[in-house]
XYZ file of C-alpha atoms in Angstrom:
724
model
C 8.576 52.818 -15.032
C 7.450 50.139 -16.801
C 9.883 49.689 -18.767
C 12.150 49.321 -15.775
C 9.767 46.688 -14.363
C 9.193 45.071 -17.722
C 13.318 44.902 -18.000
C 13.427 43.507 -13.922
C 10.760 40.693 -14.717
C 12.733 39.591 -17.863
C 16.148 39.068 -16.369
C 14.308 37.255 -13.116
C 13.362 34.794 -15.755
C 16.552 34.598 -17.791
C 18.095 34.087 -13.990
C 15.344 31.317 -13.135
C 15.842 29.661 -16.876
C 19.292 29.735 -16.395
C 19.277 28.112 -13.039
C 16.877 25.329 -14.100
C 19.144 24.806 -17.325
C 22.449 24.931 -15.138
C 20.683 22.403 -12.521
C 19.108 19.780 -15.199
C 20.438 17.291 -12.590
C 19.690 16.888 -9.167
C 22.094 14.114 -6.826
C 21.513 12.946 -3.080
C 23.569 10.523 -2.159
C 24.819 8.376 0.447
C 27.314 5.577 0.637
C 24.360 3.316 -0.564
C 21.400 4.658 -2.286
C 20.874 7.450 -5.159
C 17.979 9.758 -5.068
C 17.922 11.628 -8.333
C 15.904 14.402 -9.706
C 15.713 15.917 -12.874
C 14.462 19.321 -13.666
C 11.860 18.917 -16.910
C 11.552 20.947 -19.429
C 8.001 22.989 -18.453
C 10.440 24.346 -15.394
C 8.971 21.609 -13.233
C 11.264 18.924 -11.269
C 10.634 14.902 -11.086
C 11.853 11.860 -9.576
C 13.814 10.227 -12.033
C 15.776 7.554 -9.465
C 15.541 6.191 -6.214
C 16.913 2.844 -5.629
C 20.635 1.365 -4.889
C 23.555 4.156 -5.627
C 25.547 4.310 -9.306
C 28.469 3.244 -9.056
C 29.606 4.974 -12.726
C 28.139 8.729 -11.751
C 27.906 8.697 -15.453
C 25.247 6.461 -15.672
C 22.618 9.040 -14.708
C 22.815 10.383 -17.911
C 21.027 6.730 -19.384
C 17.671 7.134 -16.490
C 14.428 7.537 -18.719
C 13.429 11.299 -19.457
C 9.386 9.892 -20.303
C 8.992 10.252 -16.519
C 9.311 13.928 -16.894
C 6.094 15.139 -18.370
C 3.593 17.401 -17.359
C 0.780 14.963 -17.671
C 1.147 12.060 -14.026
C 4.860 12.615 -14.258
C 6.830 11.918 -11.353
C 6.639 14.857 -10.054
C 8.244 15.694 -6.639
C 6.256 18.136 -4.742
C 2.800 17.963 -6.807
C -0.083 20.764 -6.198
C -3.720 19.953 -6.518
C -6.210 21.266 -8.888
C -3.993 20.381 -12.248
C -3.254 17.629 -14.169
C -2.104 15.070 -12.362
C -5.142 12.744 -11.258
C -3.584 10.873 -7.595
C -2.648 12.043 -4.414
C -1.122 15.826 -4.581
C 1.629 16.521 -1.768
C 0.727 20.169 -1.471
C -2.803 21.583 -1.349
C -3.869 25.149 -0.913
C -6.890 27.465 -0.912
C -5.772 30.752 -2.294
C -6.792 34.541 -1.566
C -8.923 34.657 -4.776
C -10.569 31.028 -3.642
C -8.868 29.234 -6.401
C -7.887 25.591 -5.113
C -5.139 24.922 -7.930
C -0.979 25.269 -7.358
C 1.533 24.352 -9.714
C 5.173 24.567 -8.420
C 8.640 24.647 -10.575
C 12.227 24.617 -9.796
C 13.927 27.718 -8.856
C 17.576 26.819 -7.378
C 19.066 24.214 -5.372
C 21.436 24.531 -2.238
C 23.879 22.062 -1.205
C 25.087 22.172 2.559
C 28.318 20.064 3.688
C 27.483 19.910 7.223
C 30.247 17.241 7.718
C 32.228 14.628 6.300
C 29.138 12.544 6.574
C 26.168 14.627 6.247
C 25.285 16.870 3.424
C 21.864 18.209 3.167
C 20.323 19.783 0.022
C 17.646 22.143 -0.280
C 15.374 22.766 -3.449
C 13.513 25.934 -3.530
C 9.955 25.573 -5.597
C 7.767 28.635 -6.649
C 4.467 29.220 -8.234
C 4.717 31.527 -11.135
C 1.180 32.768 -10.821
C 0.671 32.983 -6.701
C 3.718 33.976 -4.579
C 3.750 30.675 -3.092
C 7.490 29.057 -2.164
C 8.138 25.368 -1.099
C 11.618 25.343 0.363
C 12.099 21.024 -0.078
C 14.642 19.624 2.470
C 17.101 16.867 2.005
C 19.712 15.453 4.656
C 22.090 12.323 3.847
C 24.031 10.984 6.049
C 26.174 8.804 3.954
C 28.092 6.120 6.223
C 24.567 5.622 7.843
C 22.869 4.941 4.187
C 19.894 7.203 5.762
C 18.257 10.000 4.142
C 15.734 11.855 5.786
C 13.360 14.791 4.555
C 10.749 17.654 4.860
C 9.429 20.573 3.272
C 8.991 24.241 4.260
C 5.701 26.190 2.719
C 5.434 30.049 3.439
C 4.166 33.014 0.936
C 3.191 36.761 0.360
C -0.233 36.387 -0.946
C -1.881 39.475 0.974
C -4.189 37.748 3.281
C -3.899 34.302 4.675
C -3.997 31.458 2.627
C -5.558 27.392 3.623
C -3.474 24.690 3.179
C -5.211 21.376 3.120
C -2.264 19.008 1.971
C 1.069 19.617 3.609
C 3.296 16.661 2.550
C 6.505 15.677 4.465
C 8.052 13.905 1.177
C 6.671 11.995 -1.785
C 8.411 9.658 -3.547
C 7.862 6.914 -6.269
C 8.926 3.374 -7.200
C 8.282 1.047 -10.358
C 8.152 -2.454 -9.606
C 6.471 -5.140 -10.495
C 4.838 -5.862 -7.457
C 5.286 -4.168 -4.130
C 5.042 -5.923 -0.581
C 4.131 -3.949 2.486
C 4.668 -4.748 6.124
C 2.668 -2.073 8.483
C 2.894 -2.577 12.478
C -0.508 -2.072 14.446
C -1.990 -3.450 17.587
C -3.677 -1.730 20.490
C -2.649 -1.330 24.289
C -0.717 -4.496 24.984
C 0.046 -5.350 21.937
C 1.653 -2.946 20.594
C 3.962 -3.444 16.892
C 2.468 -6.477 15.732
C 3.759 -6.942 11.935
C 1.537 -7.904 9.186
C 2.478 -7.934 5.278
C 0.074 -7.521 2.445
C 1.009 -6.730 -1.540
C -0.447 -3.793 -2.695
C -3.081 -3.424 -5.619
C -4.419 -0.985 -7.614
C -5.583 2.142 -5.246
C -4.577 3.700 -1.793
C -3.479 1.685 1.181
C -3.509 4.531 4.207
C -2.237 4.073 7.789
C -2.990 6.399 9.461
C -3.970 8.077 13.403
C -6.463 10.446 14.808
C -5.080 10.439 18.857
C -3.958 13.946 18.718
C -1.511 13.691 21.444
C 0.436 11.306 20.465
C 1.544 8.728 17.451
C 0.417 5.576 17.502
C -2.263 3.106 19.231
C -3.626 1.152 16.170
C -1.311 1.957 13.934
C 2.581 3.237 14.118
C 4.809 5.356 12.639
C 6.894 3.709 10.366
C 6.564 0.505 8.177
C 8.842 -1.512 5.537
C 8.244 -1.787 1.916
C 9.111 -4.921 -0.444
C 10.270 -3.858 -3.707
C 9.652 -6.551 -6.182
C 9.132 -9.456 -3.395
C 7.497 -9.618 0.334
C 9.800 -8.184 2.816
C 12.292 -10.527 4.201
C 15.253 -10.649 7.430
C 18.651 -10.781 4.881
C 17.772 -10.636 1.035
C 15.858 -8.329 -1.466
C 15.472 -4.714 -1.799
C 13.155 -3.135 1.199
C 12.301 0.655 2.187
C 12.217 0.931 5.755
C 10.321 4.527 6.331
C 9.696 6.351 9.992
C 8.305 10.108 10.105
C 8.754 12.005 13.183
C 5.981 13.585 14.451
C 4.312 12.695 18.190
C 0.367 13.170 17.114
C -1.727 12.346 13.965
C 0.515 10.709 10.668
C -0.799 9.589 7.693
C 0.818 7.087 4.966
C -0.695 6.754 2.075
C 0.769 4.284 -0.481
C -1.272 4.408 -4.150
C -0.721 2.575 -6.597
C -1.784 4.065 -10.110
C -3.239 2.943 -13.741
C -0.390 2.093 -15.021
C 1.530 0.423 -11.958
C 4.090 2.725 -9.872
C 3.611 3.343 -7.113
C 4.218 6.567 -4.926
C 4.527 7.541 -1.036
C 3.193 10.204 0.381
C 4.378 10.593 4.233
C 3.073 13.814 6.455
C 1.229 14.806 9.039
C -2.663 13.390 8.954
C -4.537 16.215 7.168
C -7.937 15.333 8.697
C -9.500 17.914 10.548
C -6.346 20.385 10.102
C -6.722 22.723 7.224
C -4.183 25.217 8.476
C -4.135 28.962 7.765
C -0.999 30.216 7.399
C -0.565 33.813 7.114
C 1.805 35.851 4.784
C 5.681 35.198 5.663
C 4.718 32.656 8.377
C 7.423 29.567 7.433
C 4.980 25.887 7.431
C 8.042 23.260 8.750
C 6.386 19.911 8.381
C 8.127 16.830 10.172
C 10.831 14.613 8.561
C 10.158 11.312 6.929
C 13.344 9.442 7.778
C 13.979 6.626 5.439
C 16.860 3.872 4.585
C 17.147 1.888 1.549
C 18.548 -2.154 1.510
C 19.726 -4.118 -0.716
C 19.737 -6.682 1.880
C 17.114 -7.285 3.535
C 15.399 -5.080 6.783
C 18.163 -6.583 8.845
C 20.460 -4.529 6.985
C 18.447 -1.384 7.034
C 17.345 -2.099 11.156
C 20.926 -1.644 11.060
C 21.368 1.263 9.405
C 17.910 3.344 11.542
C 19.938 1.895 14.913
C 23.300 4.030 13.791
C 21.756 7.103 12.693
C 19.910 7.236 15.714
C 22.577 6.813 18.174
C 24.482 9.136 16.399
C 22.430 11.487 15.331
C 18.713 11.686 16.891
C 18.115 10.383 20.030
C 19.053 12.175 23.404
C 22.627 11.070 24.570
C 22.528 8.579 21.798
C 26.126 7.306 22.467
C 25.598 7.960 26.775
C 24.978 5.023 29.080
C 21.379 3.818 30.041
C 20.549 3.681 33.731
C 19.166 0.427 34.950
C 16.167 1.095 37.313
C 13.879 -0.426 40.715
C 10.036 0.862 39.434
C 7.767 0.771 42.163
C 4.774 0.349 40.084
C 3.891 -3.112 39.552
C 5.107 -3.738 43.630
C 2.904 -1.135 44.679
C 0.348 0.885 42.742
C -0.857 3.934 44.763
C -0.353 2.608 47.910
C 3.032 3.697 49.589
C 4.492 6.084 51.697
C 7.657 7.492 52.852
C 9.016 4.384 54.868
C 7.820 2.408 52.214
C 9.257 3.958 49.232
C 12.458 4.162 51.402
C 12.503 0.635 51.717
C 12.334 -0.340 48.396
C 15.078 1.990 47.746
C 17.412 -0.573 49.893
C 15.960 -3.004 47.190
C 17.173 -0.968 44.515
C 20.520 -1.012 46.109
C 20.279 -4.878 47.186
C 19.742 -5.158 43.543
C 22.525 -3.759 42.170
C 20.764 -1.441 40.173
C 21.271 2.458 39.534
C 17.914 3.678 40.671
C 15.092 3.944 41.974
C 12.015 5.168 39.898
C 9.004 6.207 41.898
C 5.647 6.260 39.483
C 2.461 7.670 40.147
C 0.137 8.634 43.105
C 2.667 10.542 44.768
C 0.618 13.919 44.551
C -2.201 15.503 44.659
C -3.616 17.237 48.405
C -7.624 18.538 48.185
C -7.772 15.951 45.279
C -5.369 12.801 46.293
C -4.582 10.719 43.149
C -5.156 7.676 45.267
C -6.100 5.880 41.904
C -7.224 7.166 38.587
C -9.801 9.704 39.036
C -8.118 12.502 40.493
C -5.161 14.975 40.914
C -3.584 15.175 38.039
C -2.634 18.383 37.114
C -2.096 19.167 41.055
C 1.642 18.599 40.792
C 2.454 18.936 45.191
C 3.576 15.836 47.139
C 0.731 14.585 48.702
C 0.920 15.235 52.248
C -0.530 12.135 53.545
C 2.177 9.853 51.613
C 4.867 12.180 51.896
C 4.160 14.966 54.914
C 7.809 15.759 53.840
C 7.784 16.109 50.315
C 9.851 15.045 47.917
C 13.330 16.328 49.203
C 13.958 13.293 51.580
C 13.602 10.768 48.826
C 15.589 12.552 47.143
C 18.158 12.688 49.660
C 17.111 8.961 51.394
C 18.419 7.346 47.312
C 21.492 9.347 47.890
C 22.749 7.827 51.046
C 21.310 4.432 49.790
C 23.518 4.688 46.984
C 20.806 5.306 43.918
C 19.620 7.912 41.988
C 16.499 8.522 42.064
C 13.832 9.093 39.255
C 9.789 10.204 39.467
C 6.787 9.501 37.262
C 4.807 12.767 35.913
C 1.979 13.393 33.214
C 1.924 16.815 33.146
C -0.203 17.586 29.899
C -2.857 15.647 31.197
C -5.986 16.737 34.010
C -8.575 15.126 36.203
C -12.172 16.714 36.209
C -11.445 16.380 40.234
C -8.260 18.579 40.416
C -7.926 21.829 41.812
C -6.329 22.953 37.615
C -9.624 22.038 35.990
C -11.630 24.357 38.615
C -9.173 27.235 38.611
C -8.700 26.972 34.765
C -11.470 24.974 33.036
C -10.465 27.083 29.531
C -6.831 25.361 29.479
C -8.654 22.138 28.988
C -9.273 20.311 25.743
C -12.713 19.916 25.769
C -16.405 21.248 24.745
C -18.254 23.570 25.700
C -21.821 22.283 25.007
C -21.958 18.656 25.469
C -20.922 16.080 28.322
C -17.757 14.962 27.987
C -16.653 11.679 27.200
C -13.594 10.829 29.600
C -10.261 8.413 28.355
C -8.937 7.262 31.547
C -10.987 9.643 33.379
C -8.890 12.437 32.192
C -8.555 15.516 29.833
C -6.152 16.310 28.118
C -4.402 20.086 28.302
C -4.461 22.693 25.344
C -1.179 22.615 24.795
C -1.572 25.258 21.691
C -2.139 27.951 24.491
C 1.210 29.752 25.437
C -0.139 29.976 29.165
C -0.311 25.509 29.381
C 3.126 26.049 28.240
C 4.413 27.404 30.186
C 2.628 25.743 33.323
C 3.644 22.340 31.659
C 7.540 23.393 31.521
C 7.128 24.731 35.141
C 6.080 21.391 36.660
C 9.485 20.013 35.233
C 11.584 23.271 35.901
C 9.875 23.864 39.881
C 10.834 20.091 40.800
C 14.363 20.623 39.378
C 14.648 23.861 41.393
C 13.436 22.330 44.552
C 15.318 18.750 44.097
C 18.325 19.235 41.836
C 19.308 15.858 42.407
C 16.383 14.704 40.955
C 17.913 11.699 37.602
C 14.989 11.282 35.703
C 12.049 11.925 34.827
C 9.417 9.157 33.448
C 6.967 11.693 31.272
C 3.780 9.720 30.372
C 0.610 10.207 28.370
C -2.058 7.915 29.197
C -5.004 9.773 27.340
C -5.248 10.712 22.960
C -7.347 13.947 22.820
C -11.117 13.430 23.223
C -13.668 16.520 23.503
C -11.571 18.381 20.309
C -12.192 21.743 20.578
C -9.595 24.551 21.891
C -11.003 27.903 23.668
C -7.538 29.280 22.854
C -7.636 28.819 19.154
C -11.419 29.796 19.226
C -12.240 29.844 15.410
C -9.403 28.475 14.533
C -10.427 24.941 15.375
C -8.868 22.543 12.650
C -5.346 23.947 13.646
C -5.480 22.407 16.792
C -3.755 18.691 16.080
C -0.596 20.868 14.509
C -0.740 23.715 16.897
C -0.997 21.012 20.294
C 1.696 18.635 19.222
C 4.164 21.668 18.285
C 3.241 23.302 21.276
C 4.989 20.068 22.891
C 7.814 20.597 21.133
C 8.330 24.331 22.536
C 8.180 23.144 25.854
C 10.704 19.871 25.428
C 12.792 22.085 23.332
C 12.962 24.711 26.392
C 13.978 21.720 29.332
C 16.274 20.725 26.647
C 18.267 23.680 26.804
C 18.135 24.334 30.694
C 18.227 20.588 31.744
C 20.572 19.528 28.546
C 21.968 16.053 30.756
C 18.737 15.292 32.050
C 17.561 11.725 31.062
C 13.692 10.987 30.246
C 11.453 7.730 29.375
C 9.238 8.936 27.120
C 5.574 6.579 28.048
C 2.178 6.964 27.130
C -0.313 4.674 27.968
C 2.442 1.318 26.652
C 4.274 2.318 23.406
C 1.807 5.036 22.164
C 4.747 7.740 21.401
C 7.297 5.938 19.607
C 8.635 8.532 16.813
C 11.796 10.019 16.287
C 11.470 13.565 17.061
C 10.013 13.001 20.472
C 12.999 11.224 20.768
C 15.322 14.007 20.281
C 14.057 15.144 23.808
C 13.947 11.675 25.676
C 16.851 9.310 26.056
C 14.643 6.064 25.482
C 10.804 5.107 25.612
C 8.241 2.533 27.343
C 7.289 0.133 24.584
C 4.185 -1.486 26.318
C 2.750 -1.390 29.085
C 2.430 -5.816 28.130
C 5.492 -7.264 30.247
C 4.012 -11.044 29.827
C 7.746 -12.245 28.665
C 6.691 -14.221 25.313
C 4.478 -11.406 24.083
C 7.186 -8.850 24.789
C 9.255 -11.260 22.591
C 7.049 -9.988 19.705
C 6.662 -6.047 21.037
C 10.414 -5.803 21.018
C 10.718 -7.800 18.028
C 8.549 -4.817 16.328
C 10.196 -2.313 17.284
C 13.734 -3.326 16.947
C 13.023 -3.370 12.994
C 13.390 0.375 13.768
C 14.649 1.412 16.892
C 18.273 0.630 18.803
C 18.074 -1.523 21.695
C 19.131 1.582 24.567
C 15.894 3.245 23.537
C 13.304 0.335 23.987
C 13.399 -0.211 28.020
C 12.427 -3.522 29.063
C 11.282 -4.351 32.721
C 11.273 -7.709 34.683
C 8.281 -8.051 36.463
C 5.561 -10.468 38.209
C 3.516 -11.132 34.279
C 3.778 -14.311 32.840
C 4.010 -17.712 34.202
C 7.658 -17.941 32.829
C 10.336 -18.216 35.693
C 12.375 -15.088 36.302
C 15.340 -16.165 34.420
C 13.029 -16.068 31.206
C 11.787 -13.080 32.414
C 14.788 -11.717 32.405
C 16.702 -13.021 30.054
C 13.825 -11.039 27.305
C 13.903 -7.708 29.382
C 18.025 -8.277 28.788
C 17.399 -7.526 24.743
C 16.378 -3.869 25.986
C 17.614 -1.451 28.551
C 17.099 -3.743 31.589
C 14.556 -2.355 34.072
C 12.667 -4.483 37.309
C 9.364 -3.234 38.382
C 8.784 -6.446 40.745
C 8.883 -6.837 44.634
C 12.420 -7.845 45.244
C 11.964 -9.313 48.686
C 9.247 -11.906 47.373
C 12.046 -13.680 45.315
C 13.536 -16.472 47.064
C 16.930 -16.030 47.873
C 18.344 -17.939 44.935
C 16.102 -15.806 42.372
C 17.713 -12.673 44.021
C 20.740 -13.676 43.446
C 20.324 -14.314 39.397
C 18.991 -10.817 39.396
C 22.071 -9.452 40.771
C 24.604 -11.208 38.245
C 21.957 -10.617 35.837
C 22.512 -6.622 36.751
C 26.200 -7.295 36.656
C 26.015 -9.273 32.988
C 23.863 -6.109 31.518
C 26.289 -3.417 33.359
C 29.269 -5.935 32.006
C 27.572 -6.355 28.589
C 25.851 -2.816 27.804
C 28.272 -1.462 25.393
C 27.474 -4.203 22.579
C 24.164 -4.385 23.947
C 22.928 -0.825 23.207
C 25.809 0.251 20.744
C 26.437 -2.972 18.829
C 24.501 -4.243 15.745
C 21.764 -6.617 16.276
C 20.827 -9.360 14.317
C 17.631 -11.144 14.328
C 17.982 -14.563 13.950
C 15.036 -16.756 14.197
C 11.553 -15.436 14.018
C 8.887 -15.779 16.559
C 6.528 -15.363 14.139
C 7.771 -18.418 11.463
C 8.954 -20.299 14.185
C 8.288 -21.635 18.349
C 11.578 -20.321 19.143
C 13.104 -16.927 18.983
C 16.930 -16.051 19.076
C 18.513 -12.259 18.526
C 22.401 -11.450 19.007
C 24.353 -8.119 19.122
C 27.649 -7.639 18.144
C 29.861 -4.883 18.989
C 30.896 -2.733 16.702
C 35.182 -4.043 16.827
C 33.682 -7.482 16.377
C 35.315 -8.961 19.285
C 32.645 -9.949 21.553
C 28.519 -10.920 21.297
C 25.640 -11.691 23.041
C 23.489 -14.176 21.460
C 19.216 -14.605 23.150
C 17.540 -17.722 22.488
C 13.580 -18.005 23.845
C 12.367 -21.644 23.611
C 7.845 -20.343 22.817
C 6.075 -22.319 22.230
C 8.098 -25.807 21.550
C 6.655 -29.138 20.268
C 6.959 -32.556 21.269
C 9.349 -33.890 19.238
C 9.809 -30.767 17.395
C 12.769 -31.020 14.915
C 15.589 -28.508 15.842
C 17.856 -26.472 13.703
C 21.360 -24.521 15.157
C 21.642 -21.263 14.918
C 23.692 -19.538 12.468
C 25.094 -16.372 13.557
C 25.602 -13.210 11.802
C 27.771 -10.596 12.067
C 30.844 -12.255 13.370
C 34.536 -11.433 12.295
C 35.005 -15.340 10.203
C 38.688 -15.486 10.521
C 38.081 -15.240 13.865
C 38.240 -17.558 17.007
C 35.217 -17.028 19.527
C 34.575 -18.940 22.788
C 31.020 -19.712 23.702
C 29.887 -19.479 27.881
C 26.119 -19.662 28.947
C 26.044 -16.644 31.267
C 22.689 -16.067 34.056
C 22.438 -19.374 35.130
C 20.571 -19.983 38.466
C 22.558 -19.978 41.370
C 23.836 -24.047 41.478
C 23.081 -24.718 37.962
C 25.681 -25.436 35.295
C 25.453 -24.939 31.831
C 24.037 -28.402 29.893
C 24.841 -26.537 26.715
C 27.115 -28.868 24.281
C 28.816 -25.634 22.880
C 29.926 -24.420 26.333
C 33.033 -23.596 27.027
C 34.091 -24.538 23.305
C 35.657 -22.366 20.328
C 34.660 -22.223 17.055
C 35.969 -19.737 14.342
C 33.544 -17.093 13.203
C 33.286 -18.828 9.961
C 31.728 -22.244 11.542
C 29.320 -19.821 14.066
C 27.881 -18.556 10.978
C 27.355 -21.026 8.210
C 27.138 -23.822 10.432
C 25.985 -22.368 14.241
C 25.381 -23.761 17.137
C 22.534 -25.804 18.665
C 20.480 -23.467 21.598
C 16.914 -24.590 20.877
C 15.116 -27.290 23.177
C 12.407 -29.357 22.692
C 10.170 -29.695 25.365
C 9.667 -26.452 27.655
C 9.343 -22.492 27.500
C 13.255 -22.053 27.879
C 15.926 -18.977 27.421
C 19.810 -18.721 27.235
C 21.924 -16.394 26.967
C 25.549 -16.237 25.139
C 28.646 -15.082 25.807
C 30.760 -14.768 22.666
C 34.119 -13.632 23.307
C 36.726 -13.502 19.820
C 40.321 -15.310 21.591
């Protein structure tokens, strides 16, 4: 028996050696990028290259081999406790207390999903402990995007503890590295700042628990050899799909190489992994562009529409929201009147916001009612049904606001089920916005949250849209459900949210939903598998919104960015509307309070948006003039067939006597001729644009450009550009 066992081990080892020798080079490619791994003589897996795609595949053989060394090599998924002195990808405390893990290559599998998409799965194992890691890489050839994640499992006798679990680790070798990060706060989302990375670590992370962003956002840009630029240079743009605590680590080592590690933030999150359970990390998504971040953005936009965002190629509903108009102060009669305003405006839907629920604890402000999702009898004595019917009779769709993961202490839910709420059992609670977070790690809570949407849809199948809010990060960190496994709360909570969303998507696959979180605090591509769009910011002041939309456009396509015309700001209704038309147009303003000309203008703007939405929401997006670098801003959407484009030009802080330059377009067909027409004009006004009504070649428009800016006032223009 012993001899047979030895023979079996020798055979298995021989198979391992054969597989390792047979798969010395692993190539993961898109149309423009190559990611090359090599198996070292020691059986470990190393990154040899990540950069522009090789024109000649045999050039791979010329890649340097000196990176494939045991000490401080470019190991693809290094474990802790060995000879690498920098940040590891994986950290495990084994049954015997040992904290070291060393993974060796076992095999690779390549799955052709379709003509454009390919998945490579690499299996690594520890020879001492029964630990297995599968590294997944999905390449999207045409879109030049790769997404990666890891799956960790083991067969030790008892649970092991994970204290590091990266989604991916990549290496770069360049004379200099420049990082652009996105940060801010409530009403200052996605502000862009840049810095050069020096020796040591730069970490971007969050500890919010229930959402990805507030002070930092889950995406970045990395300039290799030069600062990040719009239209030139080698740049990597990366983002992580995780609606919770994330971490990006950028570590420049002692010889000037950079490793970039992405994943869940391990802060307070040691995870007890039982034998046989698979720990799947979030997806890290990236694109590499040799032509600056503009090209990288368009890669991500195309990929997102085709593969990631719910109904990414579908239409979007224009809407009128009541929040800025009424706040909590409304009743059935007022809402039915606003539906008529929505119809008058020409939008597709009326959206009822916060304040429609709660009876024992009425939701008349943000201090009560969250958790009690029954219509408030004093405001809606007949419930939600007449609103759905009223919208249908008026000729618009009906949408409704919910915040199902949250609870006010003043609520029936909290009084009945305090054990469903994340809160400290032995301390005074801290309330963020007068509310607490439901414990989504608890299956009973998951059922309850699912039931909120399901009950509304069952009773009122005519509901066409949900605005799903999440205003509070997790505070008072303690789960009554998890008991002695508190370090798993941050992870299991987010997984619980996804479980609910998956169930809802299965039952209501075509139900559009807006992702909202105290502004743009939920802005990740994993959540967007379940939502058609997200709310970038509560700040709708139009000049500020240009900066916010500029930041989010680096990673997200226009149709997932909700932009509403509101009463914020001192600018004209035209300026506010022109800014909102950059993205998915909506209104949150009292139409009846507008002048007749303003109403007529908005009606015409809605018609223009609907007519041009295939270009605005599905076309290629080019950022032309940066508000960070000038007193102006300009962007253009270009249709995929290059027959139609929409140019937006904004004068933000024009200076007296300022030298103004023509705006050079991008993305047009140079041999086509294009007619220029200014649209979104106030009634009775004619365009004073010199180019209005004229025809130019695409080549001229891209090399010389047209004068669209003014030098003495805050002003906006939208130009429709049509091939002749």
